[in-house]
């Protein structure tokens, strides 16, 4: 299964009931097609980076979806035909998560294998590096 992040921005005048209705419809669409919505985040009303149409603000919603891709096509279709959704984007994140886990696993043994101060030679008594027998 692949992991996706779907974020959509709805018009600022959209009622909360309409947003919850849309997110439940999207969650049902994903589950009926065999996917899983692992997390839903409502970010609330935020200022847009640039105007989209006549809007300067929007309500942001983020969905984390595990699926094959067929359910993503249907989710995107539903977002396109919904009037109050002004922008949406879908990003496949499973490859990035795999890469991050690989880097994290690579870092862990090197950090665990080193003892702090092991490489340092802190012999402060000898200024020239020679012992008393060699002088």
JSON list of C-alpha atoms in Angstrom, two decimals, residues 70-129:
[
{"chain": "A", "resi": 70, "resn": "UNK", "atom": "CA", "xyz": [-7.70, 3.95, -7.19]},
{"chain": "A", "resi": 71, "resn": "UNK", "atom": "CA", "xyz": [-9.34, 5.60, -4.21]},
{"chain": "A", "resi": 72, "resn": "UNK", "atom": "CA", "xyz": [-7.15, 8.68, -4.69]},
{"chain": "A", "resi": 73, "resn": "UNK", "atom": "CA", "xyz": [-8.52, 9.15, -8.21]},
{"chain": "A", "resi": 74, "resn": "UNK", "atom": "CA", "xyz": [-12.06, 9.14, -6.85]},
{"chain": "A", "resi": 75, "resn": "UNK", "atom": "CA", "xyz": [-11.18, 11.51, -3.99]},
{"chain": "A", "resi": 76, "resn": "UNK", "atom": "CA", "xyz": [-9.61, 13.95, -6.44]},
{"chain": "A", "resi": 77, "resn": "UNK", "atom": "CA", "xyz": [-12.65, 13.71, -8.72]},
{"chain": "A", "resi": 78, "resn": "UNK", "atom": "CA", "xyz": [-14.97, 14.53, -5.81]},
{"chain": "A", "resi": 79, "resn": "UNK", "atom": "CA", "xyz": [-12.81, 17.47, -4.77]},
{"chain": "A", "resi": 80, "resn": "UNK", "atom": "CA", "xyz": [-12.85, 18.84, -8.33]},
{"chain": "A", "resi": 81, "resn": "UNK", "atom": "CA", "xyz": [-16.66, 18.80, -8.57]},
{"chain": "A", "resi": 82, "resn": "UNK", "atom": "CA", "xyz": [-17.26, 20.23, -5.08]},
{"chain": "A", "resi": 83, "resn": "UNK", "atom": "CA", "xyz": [-18.11, 23.92, -5.42]},
{"chain": "A", "resi": 84, "resn": "UNK", "atom": "CA", "xyz": [-16.65, 25.24, -2.17]},
{"chain": "A", "resi": 85, "resn": "UNK", "atom": "CA", "xyz": [-13.23, 23.57, -2.62]},
{"chain": "A", "resi": 86, "resn": "UNK", "atom": "CA", "xyz": [-10.99, 26.21, -4.18]},
{"chain": "A", "resi": 87, "resn": "UNK", "atom": "CA", "xyz": [-7.73, 24.22, -4.34]},
{"chain": "A", "resi": 88, "resn": "UNK", "atom": "CA", "xyz": [-6.47, 20.70, -3.61]},
{"chain": "A", "resi": 89, "resn": "UNK", "atom": "CA", "xyz": [-3.26, 18.70, -3.93]},
{"chain": "A", "resi": 90, "resn": "UNK", "atom": "CA", "xyz": [-2.30, 15.06, -3.42]},
{"chain": "A", "resi": 91, "resn": "UNK", "atom": "CA", "xyz": [1.25, 13.99, -2.56]},
{"chain": "A", "resi": 92, "resn": "UNK", "atom": "CA", "xyz": [2.57, 10.45, -2.38]},
{"chain": "A", "resi": 93, "resn": "UNK", "atom": "CA", "xyz": [4.70, 10.26, 0.76]},
{"chain": "A", "resi": 94, "resn": "UNK", "atom": "CA", "xyz": [5.60, 6.57, 1.20]},
{"chain": "A", "resi": 95, "resn": "UNK", "atom": "CA", "xyz": [8.90, 6.85, -0.69]},
{"chain": "A", "resi": 96, "resn": "UNK", "atom": "CA", "xyz": [9.92, 9.89, 1.37]},
{"chain": "A", "resi": 97, "resn": "UNK", "atom": "CA", "xyz": [9.03, 8.09, 4.61]},
{"chain": "A", "resi": 98, "resn": "UNK", "atom": "CA", "xyz": [11.05, 5.06, 3.49]},
{"chain": "A", "resi": 99, "resn": "UNK", "atom": "CA", "xyz": [14.04, 7.23, 2.66]},
{"chain": "A", "resi": 100, "resn": "UNK", "atom": "CA", "xyz": [13.82, 9.04, 6.01]},
{"chain": "A", "resi": 101, "resn": "UNK", "atom": "CA", "xyz": [13.63, 5.72, 7.88]},
{"chain": "A", "resi": 102, "resn": "UNK", "atom": "CA", "xyz": [16.69, 4.47, 6.00]},
{"chain": "A", "resi": 103, "resn": "UNK", "atom": "CA", "xyz": [18.70, 7.58, 6.90]},
{"chain": "A", "resi": 104, "resn": "UNK", "atom": "CA", "xyz": [17.57, 7.33, 10.50]},
{"chain": "A", "resi": 105, "resn": "UNK", "atom": "CA", "xyz": [18.62, 3.67, 10.67]},
{"chain": "A", "resi": 106, "resn": "UNK", "atom": "CA", "xyz": [22.01, 4.53, 9.18]},
{"chain": "A", "resi": 107, "resn": "UNK", "atom": "CA", "xyz": [22.59, 7.29, 11.74]},
{"chain": "A", "resi": 108, "resn": "UNK", "atom": "CA", "xyz": [21.61, 5.21, 14.75]},
{"chain": "A", "resi": 109, "resn": "UNK", "atom": "CA", "xyz": [24.51, 2.68, 14.72]},
{"chain": "A", "resi": 110, "resn": "UNK", "atom": "CA", "xyz": [27.18, 5.35, 14.29]},
{"chain": "A", "resi": 111, "resn": "UNK", "atom": "CA", "xyz": [25.79, 7.41, 17.13]},
{"chain": "A", "resi": 112, "resn": "UNK", "atom": "CA", "xyz": [25.41, 4.37, 19.40]},
{"chain": "A", "resi": 113, "resn": "UNK", "atom": "CA", "xyz": [28.87, 2.96, 18.61]},
{"chain": "A", "resi": 114, "resn": "UNK", "atom": "CA", "xyz": [30.78, 6.09, 19.62]},
{"chain": "A", "resi": 115, "resn": "UNK", "atom": "CA", "xyz": [31.69, 6.89, 23.18]},
{"chain": "A", "resi": 116, "resn": "UNK", "atom": "CA", "xyz": [31.97, 10.60, 23.92]},
{"chain": "A", "resi": 117, "resn": "UNK", "atom": "CA", "xyz": [35.59, 11.67, 24.40]},
{"chain": "A", "resi": 118, "resn": "UNK", "atom": "CA", "xyz": [37.01, 8.35, 23.16]},
{"chain": "A", "resi": 119, "resn": "UNK", "atom": "CA", "xyz": [39.04, 9.91, 20.35]},
{"chain": "A", "resi": 120, "resn": "UNK", "atom": "CA", "xyz": [40.43, 12.73, 22.44]},
{"chain": "A", "resi": 121, "resn": "UNK", "atom": "CA", "xyz": [43.80, 12.51, 24.16]},
{"chain": "A", "resi": 122, "resn": "UNK", "atom": "CA", "xyz": [43.62, 14.94, 27.03]},
{"chain": "A", "resi": 123, "resn": "UNK", "atom": "CA", "xyz": [47.10, 14.52, 28.59]},
{"chain": "A", "resi": 124, "resn": "UNK", "atom": "CA", "xyz": [47.52, 18.02, 29.99]},
{"chain": "A", "resi": 125, "resn": "UNK", "atom": "CA", "xyz": [50.59, 17.30, 32.15]},
{"chain": "A", "resi": 126, "resn": "UNK", "atom": "CA", "xyz": [53.09, 16.87, 29.30]},
{"chain": "A", "resi": 127, "resn": "UNK", "atom": "CA", "xyz": [53.45, 20.02, 27.30]},
{"chain": "A", "resi": 128, "resn": "UNK", "atom": "CA", "xyz": [55.87, 18.61, 24.71]},
{"chain": "A", "resi": 129, "resn": "UNK", "atom": "CA", "xyz": [54.39, 15.10, 24.58]}
]
